[in-house]
């Protein structure tokens, strides 16, 4: 895939997840419901990452879409050029 994702934000989103609940994480950056997929990826080469929360609690999900540990933030936003 040569297409690059849109940088949806330069800080991770802090979201509360519920154990056992499924979430669809946006990888394209086009969703207006960041960090979650809203179907805006249609027609692109991107697809959401569907995952099940392993525990209740707050997590930081990547919005710059450069993380190597999707859907979680791995600090890559600190490496973005301005
Ligand atoms: S809207 Fe971005 S992956 Fe679905």
PDB file of N, CA, C and O and ligand atoms in Angstrom, residues 24-42 44 46-49 65, ligand 1:
ATOM      1  N   UNK A  24     -13.577  -0.701  16.627  1.00  0.00           N
ATOM      2  CA  UNK A  24     -12.953  -0.625  15.306  1.00  0.00           C
ATOM      3  C   UNK A  24     -12.110   0.644  15.268  1.00  0.00           C
ATOM      4  O   UNK A  24     -12.639   1.765  15.273  1.00  0.00           O
ATOM      5  N   UNK A  25     -10.815   0.446  15.272  1.00  0.00           N
ATOM      6  CA  UNK A  25      -9.865   1.557  15.288  1.00  0.00           C
ATOM      7  C   UNK A  25      -9.615   2.049  13.864  1.00  0.00           C
ATOM      8  O   UNK A  25      -9.309   1.257  12.966  1.00  0.00           O
ATOM      9  N   UNK A  26      -9.711   3.347  13.659  1.00  0.00           N
ATOM     10  CA  UNK A  26      -9.497   3.954  12.338  1.00  0.00           C
ATOM     11  C   UNK A  26      -8.014   3.977  11.995  1.00  0.00           C
ATOM     12  O   UNK A  26      -7.208   4.498  12.770  1.00  0.00           O
ATOM     13  N   UNK A  27      -7.646   3.409  10.856  1.00  0.00           N
ATOM     14  CA  UNK A  27      -6.251   3.439  10.407  1.00  0.00           C
ATOM     15  C   UNK A  27      -6.017   4.463   9.310  1.00  0.00           C
ATOM     16  O   UNK A  27      -4.871   4.795   9.010  1.00  0.00           O
ATOM     17  N   UNK A  28      -7.098   4.951   8.687  1.00  0.00           N
ATOM     18  CA  UNK A  28      -6.926   5.860   7.538  1.00  0.00           C
ATOM     19  C   UNK A  28      -6.795   7.315   7.976  1.00  0.00           C
ATOM     20  O   UNK A  28      -6.264   8.142   7.230  1.00  0.00           O
ATOM     21  N   UNK A  29      -7.311   7.645   9.139  1.00  0.00           N
ATOM     22  CA  UNK A  29      -7.245   9.015   9.639  1.00  0.00           C
ATOM     23  C   UNK A  29      -8.382   9.902   9.162  1.00  0.00           C
ATOM     24  O   UNK A  29      -8.438  11.074   9.513  1.00  0.00           O
ATOM     25  N   UNK A  30      -9.286   9.353   8.368  1.00  0.00           N
ATOM     26  CA  UNK A  30     -10.352  10.177   7.787  1.00  0.00           C
ATOM     27  C   UNK A  30     -11.611  10.234   8.649  1.00  0.00           C
ATOM     28  O   UNK A  30     -12.465  11.100   8.445  1.00  0.00           O
ATOM     29  N   UNK A  31     -11.744   9.327   9.578  1.00  0.00           N
ATOM     30  CA  UNK A  31     -12.946   9.295  10.409  1.00  0.00           C
ATOM     31  C   UNK A  31     -13.111  10.593  11.196  1.00  0.00           C
ATOM     32  O   UNK A  31     -12.132  11.168  11.683  1.00  0.00           O
ATOM     33  N   UNK A  32     -14.334  11.026  11.316  1.00  0.00           N
ATOM     34  CA  UNK A  32     -14.613  12.197  12.154  1.00  0.00           C
ATOM     35  C   UNK A  32     -14.992  11.763  13.558  1.00  0.00           C
ATOM     36  O   UNK A  32     -15.435  12.577  14.368  1.00  0.00           O
ATOM     37  N   UNK A  33     -14.843  10.489  13.818  1.00  0.00           N
ATOM     38  CA  UNK A  33     -15.124   9.938  15.145  1.00  0.00           C
ATOM     39  C   UNK A  33     -13.848   9.321  15.712  1.00  0.00           C
ATOM     40  O   UNK A  33     -13.865   8.228  16.247  1.00  0.00           O
ATOM     41  N   UNK A  34     -12.724  10.034  15.570  1.00  0.00           N
ATOM     42  CA  UNK A  34     -11.423   9.515  16.039  1.00  0.00           C
ATOM     43  C   UNK A  34     -11.470   9.158  17.513  1.00  0.00           C
ATOM     44  O   UNK A  34     -12.111   9.856  18.280  1.00  0.00           O
ATOM     45  N   UNK A  35     -10.767   8.099  17.881  1.00  0.00           N
ATOM     46  CA  UNK A  35      -9.873   7.284  17.060  1.00  0.00           C
ATOM     47  C   UNK A  35     -10.571   6.100  16.408  1.00  0.00           C
ATOM     48  O   UNK A  35      -9.904   5.177  15.945  1.00  0.00           O
ATOM     49  N   UNK A  36     -11.893   6.133  16.350  1.00  0.00           N
ATOM     50  CA  UNK A  36     -12.637   4.979  15.849  1.00  0.00           C
ATOM     51  C   UNK A  36     -13.104   5.177  14.411  1.00  0.00           C
ATOM     52  O   UNK A  36     -13.295   6.311  13.946  1.00  0.00           O
ATOM     53  N   UNK A  37     -13.293   4.071  13.728  1.00  0.00           N
ATOM     54  CA  UNK A  37     -13.732   4.054  12.325  1.00  0.00           C
ATOM     55  C   UNK A  37     -15.196   4.492  12.220  1.00  0.00           C
ATOM     56  O   UNK A  37     -16.021   4.098  13.042  1.00  0.00           O
ATOM     57  N   UNK A  38     -15.468   5.309  11.215  1.00  0.00           N
ATOM     58  CA  UNK A  38     -16.871   5.665  10.940  1.00  0.00           C
ATOM     59  C   UNK A  38     -17.260   5.333   9.500  1.00  0.00           C
ATOM     60  O   UNK A  38     -18.263   5.805   9.004  1.00  0.00           O
ATOM     61  N   UNK A  39     -16.405   4.536   8.851  1.00  0.00           N
ATOM     62  CA  UNK A  39     -16.695   4.115   7.481  1.00  0.00           C
ATOM     63  C   UNK A  39     -16.102   5.021   6.423  1.00  0.00           C
ATOM     64  O   UNK A  39     -16.223   4.737   5.230  1.00  0.00           O
ATOM     65  N   UNK A  40     -15.430   6.094   6.835  1.00  0.00           N
ATOM     66  CA  UNK A  40     -14.879   7.057   5.870  1.00  0.00           C
ATOM     67  C   UNK A  40     -13.750   6.467   5.032  1.00  0.00           C
ATOM     68  O   UNK A  40     -13.351   7.063   4.036  1.00  0.00           O
ATOM     69  N   UNK A  41     -13.232   5.292   5.422  1.00  0.00           N
ATOM     70  CA  UNK A  41     -12.136   4.669   4.664  1.00  0.00           C
ATOM     71  C   UNK A  41     -12.601   4.071   3.350  1.00  0.00           C
ATOM     72  O   UNK A  41     -11.767   3.676   2.531  1.00  0.00           O
ATOM     73  N   UNK A  42     -13.901   3.989   3.130  1.00  0.00           N
ATOM     74  CA  UNK A  42     -14.406   3.352   1.907  1.00  0.00           C
ATOM     75  C   UNK A  42     -13.796   4.014   0.683  1.00  0.00           C
ATOM     76  O   UNK A  42     -13.753   5.227   0.569  1.00  0.00           O
ATOM     77  N   UNK A  44     -10.652   3.788  -0.053  1.00  0.00           N
ATOM     78  CA  UNK A  44      -9.208   3.895   0.170  1.00  0.00           C
ATOM     79  C   UNK A  44      -8.668   2.478   0.326  1.00  0.00           C
ATOM     80  O   UNK A  44      -9.428   1.514   0.312  1.00  0.00           O
ATOM     81  N   UNK A  46      -7.385   1.442   3.031  1.00  0.00           N
ATOM     82  CA  UNK A  46      -7.326   1.206   4.477  1.00  0.00           C
ATOM     83  C   UNK A  46      -8.548   0.456   4.979  1.00  0.00           C
ATOM     84  O   UNK A  46      -9.637   0.569   4.409  1.00  0.00           O
ATOM     85  N   UNK A  47      -8.332  -0.265   6.052  1.00  0.00           N
ATOM     86  CA  UNK A  47      -9.413  -0.937   6.763  1.00  0.00           C
ATOM     87  C   UNK A  47      -9.202  -0.737   8.246  1.00  0.00           C
ATOM     88  O   UNK A  47      -8.059  -0.627   8.705  1.00  0.00           O
ATOM     89  N   UNK A  48     -10.285  -0.725   9.007  1.00  0.00           N
ATOM     90  CA  UNK A  48     -10.116  -0.558  10.455  1.00  0.00           C
ATOM     91  C   UNK A  48      -9.485  -1.797  11.086  1.00  0.00           C
ATOM     92  O   UNK A  48      -9.531  -2.881  10.508  1.00  0.00           O
ATOM     93  N   UNK A  49      -8.893  -1.599  12.238  1.00  0.00           N
ATOM     94  CA  UNK A  49      -8.421  -2.723  13.057  1.00  0.00           C
ATOM     95  C   UNK A  49      -9.492  -2.970  14.103  1.00  0.00           C
ATOM     96  O   UNK A  49      -9.774  -2.090  14.931  1.00  0.00           O
ATOM     97  N   UNK A  65      -1.497   8.019  13.430  1.00  0.00           N
ATOM     98  CA  UNK A  65      -1.550   6.860  12.522  1.00  0.00           C
ATOM     99  C   UNK A  65      -0.177   6.379  12.085  1.00  0.00           C
ATOM    100  O   UNK A  65      -0.040   5.686  11.085  1.00  0.00           O
TER     101      UNK A  65
HETATM  102  S1  LIG B   1     -12.727   5.539   8.798  1.00  0.00           S
HETATM  103 FE1  LIG B   1     -10.596   5.243   8.961  1.00  0.00          FE
HETATM  104  S2  LIG B   1     -10.388   3.069   8.934  1.00  0.00           S
HETATM  105 FE2  LIG B   1     -12.525   3.404   8.765  1.00  0.00          FE
END
